[in-house]
Amino acid sequence: MVGPERPVIVLFGSSIVQFSFSNGGWGAILADIYARKADVIIRGYLGWNSRRAVPVLDKVFPKDALVQPSLVIVYFGGNDSMGPHHSGLGPHVPLTEYIENMKKIALHLKSLSENIRIIFLGCPPLNEEMLRNQPSTILSKLVRTNKACKEYSDACGIICEEMGIKFVDLFKSMQKGDDWATACFTDGVHLSEEGSKRVVEGILDVIKEANWKPSLYWKSLPTEFGDDSPYDLVGSDGTSTVNLSECTFHRQIQWD
């Protein structure tokens, strides 16, 4: 660990999380938004489903850790919702088991701290046509449908409502605009920069509107070492310095 101590935001999930720091990904955007305010850490595992996540909960989120996360953002469901393979192999998890697994994840996270906050991301939609046009030479045929994605997303939303967890409905929010299917994905499944921006919008809306004490809204968090200093850049008047610790001019999007 390095100091000073900050809130810790952990992103936990499958490839949508593992890839979230690549190509303008949503994890990288969050890390930039929370720069000098909170540490954003990823625990993403390509190809994983909720069944693989449950057995490693104690390793990823040990209950005896000296510092527990302030916020955990969880995404599983896309791989779970894939159609079953005739061999019995593969990532498919029946909906009933997916529900139980997500509840186990929620209960484990809640046990870490009284102050921990949790957001579940619902399964986003797919570009089915893009998937059909990109067959793999190394993988068996992938059976992915928007119908299944919605079923798993809706189930995740119900879990969140029952357990008092915040929910981001990516299946709904991703489908804004006529071009969403081509704009939001790189391969029909994984998110493009535009898709990641929509994930960030949903997460920030939830955090801003949540009645959490203390608030984890980025504008409410103190900026580390944000005091005025004679070593700041000199202003145009030539007699004073300008504190740039809160500046966001480098961002293409001025997030709220």
Coordinates of N, CA, C and O in Angstrom, one line a residue, residues 129-193:
E129 N -25.7 -9.3 -35.3 CA -25.2 -9.4 -36.7 C -23.7 -9.4 -36.7 O -23.1 -10.1 -37.5
M130 N -23.1 -8.5 -35.9 CA -21.6 -8.4 -35.9 C -21.0 -9.7 -35.4 O -20.0 -10.2 -36.0
L131 N -21.7 -10.4 -34.5 CA -21.2 -11.6 -34.0 C -21.3 -12.7 -35.0 O -20.3 -13.5 -35.2
R132 N -22.3 -12.7 -35.8 CA -22.5 -13.8 -36.8 C -21.5 -13.6 -37.9 O -21.1 -14.6 -38.5
N133 N -21.1 -12.4 -38.2 CA -20.1 -12.1 -39.3 C -18.7 -12.2 -38.9 O -17.8 -12.0 -39.7
Q134 N -18.4 -12.6 -37.6 CA -17.1 -12.8 -37.1 C -16.9 -14.1 -36.5 O -16.6 -14.3 -35.3
P135 N -17.0 -15.2 -37.3 CA -16.9 -16.6 -36.7 C -15.4 -16.8 -36.3 O -14.5 -16.3 -36.9
S136 N -15.2 -17.5 -35.2 CA -13.9 -17.8 -34.7 C -13.4 -19.1 -35.3 O -14.1 -20.0 -35.5
T137 N -12.0 -19.1 -35.5 CA -11.4 -20.3 -36.0 C -10.9 -21.2 -34.8 O -10.4 -22.3 -35.1
I138 N -10.9 -20.6 -33.6 CA -10.4 -21.4 -32.5 C -11.5 -21.8 -31.4 O -11.2 -22.6 -30.5
L139 N -12.6 -21.2 -31.5 CA -13.7 -21.4 -30.6 C -14.9 -22.1 -31.2 O -15.1 -21.9 -32.4
S140 N -15.6 -22.9 -30.5 CA -16.8 -23.5 -30.9 C -17.8 -22.4 -31.2 O -17.7 -21.3 -30.6
K141 N -18.8 -22.6 -31.9 CA -19.8 -21.6 -32.2 C -20.4 -21.1 -30.9 O -20.8 -21.8 -30.0
L142 N -20.4 -19.7 -30.8 CA -20.9 -19.0 -29.6 C -22.4 -18.7 -29.8 O -22.8 -18.1 -30.8
V143 N -23.2 -19.1 -28.9 CA -24.6 -18.9 -28.9 C -24.9 -17.8 -28.0 O -25.0 -17.9 -26.8
R144 N -25.1 -16.6 -28.5 CA -25.4 -15.4 -27.7 C -26.6 -14.7 -28.3 O -26.6 -14.4 -29.5
T145 N -27.5 -14.3 -27.5 CA -28.7 -13.6 -28.0 C -29.1 -12.5 -27.1 O -28.9 -12.5 -25.9
N146 N -29.7 -11.5 -27.6 CA -30.2 -10.4 -26.8 C -31.4 -10.8 -25.9 O -31.6 -10.3 -24.8
K147 N -32.1 -11.8 -26.3 CA -33.2 -12.3 -25.5 C -32.6 -12.9 -24.2 O -33.2 -12.5 -23.1
A148 N -31.6 -13.6 -24.3 CA -31.0 -14.2 -23.1 C -30.3 -13.1 -22.2 O -30.4 -13.1 -21.0
C149 N -29.6 -12.1 -22.9 CA -29.0 -11.0 -22.2 C -30.0 -10.3 -21.3 O -29.8 -9.9 -20.2
K150 N -31.2 -10.0 -21.9 CA -32.2 -9.3 -21.2 C -32.8 -10.1 -20.0 O -33.0 -9.6 -18.9
E151 N -32.9 -11.4 -20.2 CA -33.4 -12.3 -19.1 C -32.4 -12.2 -17.9 O -32.9 -12.1 -16.7
Y152 N -31.1 -12.3 -18.2 CA -30.1 -12.2 -17.1 C -30.0 -10.8 -16.5 O -29.8 -10.7 -15.3
S153 N -30.1 -9.8 -17.3 CA -30.1 -8.5 -16.8 C -31.3 -8.2 -15.9 O -31.2 -7.6 -14.8
D154 N -32.5 -8.6 -16.4 CA -33.7 -8.4 -15.5 C -33.6 -9.1 -14.2 O -33.9 -8.6 -13.1
A155 N -33.0 -10.3 -14.2 CA -32.8 -11.1 -13.0 C -31.9 -10.3 -12.1 O -32.1 -10.3 -10.8
C156 N -30.8 -9.8 -12.6 CA -29.8 -9.0 -11.8 C -30.5 -7.8 -11.2 O -30.2 -7.5 -10.0
G157 N -31.4 -7.2 -11.9 CA -32.1 -6.0 -11.4 C -33.0 -6.4 -10.2 O -33.1 -5.6 -9.2
I158 N -33.6 -7.5 -10.3 CA -34.5 -8.0 -9.2 C -33.7 -8.3 -8.0 O -34.1 -7.9 -6.9
I159 N -32.5 -8.9 -8.2 CA -31.6 -9.2 -7.0 C -31.3 -7.9 -6.3 O -31.3 -7.8 -5.1
C160 N -30.9 -6.9 -7.1 CA -30.5 -5.6 -6.5 C -31.6 -5.0 -5.7 O -31.4 -4.4 -4.6
E161 N -32.8 -5.1 -6.3 CA -34.0 -4.5 -5.6 C -34.2 -5.2 -4.3 O -34.5 -4.6 -3.2
E162 N -34.1 -6.5 -4.3 CA -34.4 -7.3 -3.1 C -33.3 -7.1 -2.0 O -33.6 -7.2 -0.8
M163 N -32.0 -6.9 -2.4 CA -30.9 -6.9 -1.5 C -30.4 -5.5 -1.2 O -29.4 -5.3 -0.5
G164 N -31.1 -4.5 -1.7 CA -30.7 -3.1 -1.4 C -29.4 -2.7 -2.1 O -28.5 -2.0 -1.5
I165 N -29.1 -3.2 -3.3 CA -27.9 -2.9 -4.1 C -28.3 -2.0 -5.3 O -29.3 -2.1 -5.9
K166 N -27.4 -1.1 -5.6 CA -27.6 -0.2 -6.7 C -27.4 -1.0 -8.0 O -26.5 -1.9 -8.1
F167 N -28.2 -0.6 -9.0 CA -28.2 -1.4 -10.3 C -28.1 -0.4 -11.4 O -28.8 0.6 -11.5
V168 N -27.2 -0.7 -12.4 CA -27.1 0.0 -13.6 C -27.6 -0.9 -14.8 O -27.0 -1.9 -15.1
D169 N -28.7 -0.5 -15.4 CA -29.4 -1.3 -16.4 C -28.7 -1.0 -17.7 O -29.2 -0.2 -18.5
L170 N -27.6 -1.7 -18.0 CA -26.9 -1.5 -19.3 C -27.6 -1.9 -20.5 O -27.5 -1.4 -21.6
F171 N -28.5 -2.9 -20.3 CA -29.3 -3.4 -21.4 C -30.2 -2.3 -22.0 O -30.3 -2.2 -23.2
K172 N -30.7 -1.5 -21.1 CA -31.5 -0.4 -21.5 C -30.7 0.8 -21.9 O -30.9 1.4 -23.0
S173 N -29.8 1.2 -21.1 CA -29.1 2.5 -21.4 C -28.1 2.4 -22.6 O -27.8 3.4 -23.2
M174 N -27.7 1.2 -22.9 CA -26.8 1.0 -24.0 C -27.5 1.2 -25.4 O -26.9 1.6 -26.4
Q175 N -28.8 1.1 -25.4 CA -29.6 1.1 -26.6 C -30.1 2.4 -26.9 O -31.2 2.5 -27.5
K176 N -29.4 3.5 -26.6 CA -29.8 4.8 -27.0 C -29.3 5.2 -28.3 O -28.1 5.0 -28.6
G177 N -30.2 5.8 -29.2 CA -29.7 6.2 -30.5 C -29.9 5.1 -31.5 O -29.8 3.9 -31.2
D178 N -30.0 5.4 -32.8 CA -30.2 4.5 -33.8 C -29.0 3.7 -34.1 O -29.0 2.6 -34.7
D179 N -27.8 4.2 -33.8 CA -26.5 3.6 -34.1 C -25.9 2.8 -33.0 O -24.7 2.4 -33.1
W180 N -26.6 2.5 -31.9 CA -26.0 1.9 -30.7 C -25.3 0.6 -31.1 O -24.3 0.3 -30.5
A181 N -25.9 -0.2 -31.9 CA -25.4 -1.5 -32.2 C -24.0 -1.5 -32.8 O -23.2 -2.4 -32.6
T182 N -23.8 -0.5 -33.6 CA -22.5 -0.4 -34.3 C -21.5 0.5 -33.5 O -20.3 0.3 -33.5
A183 N -22.1 1.5 -32.7 CA -21.2 2.4 -32.0 C -20.6 1.9 -30.7 O -19.6 2.3 -30.3
C184 N -21.3 1.0 -30.1 CA -21.0 0.6 -28.7 C -20.1 -0.6 -28.6 O -19.7 -1.0 -27.5
F185 N -19.8 -1.3 -29.7 CA -19.1 -2.6 -29.6 C -17.9 -2.6 -30.5 O -17.9 -2.0 -31.6
T186 N -16.9 -3.4 -30.2 CA -15.7 -3.6 -31.1 C -15.9 -4.9 -31.8 O -15.4 -5.0 -32.9
D187 N -16.6 -5.9 -31.3 CA -16.8 -7.2 -31.9 C -18.2 -7.7 -31.7 O -18.4 -8.9 -32.0
G188 N -19.1 -6.9 -31.3 CA -20.5 -7.4 -31.0 C -20.8 -7.6 -29.6 O -21.9 -7.7 -29.1
V189 N -19.7 -7.8 -28.8 CA -19.8 -8.1 -27.3 C -19.1 -7.1 -26.5 O -19.6 -6.5 -25.6
H190 N -17.8 -7.0 -26.8 CA -16.9 -6.1 -26.0 C -17.1 -4.6 -26.3 O -17.4 -4.3 -27.5
L191 N -16.9 -3.8 -25.4 CA -17.3 -2.4 -25.5 C -16.2 -1.5 -26.3 O -15.0 -1.6 -26.0
S192 N -16.8 -0.7 -27.1 CA -15.9 0.3 -27.7 C -15.8 1.5 -26.8 O -16.4 1.5 -25.7
E193 N -15.1 2.5 -27.2 CA -15.0 3.7 -26.3 C -16.4 4.3 -26.1 O -16.7 4.8 -25.0

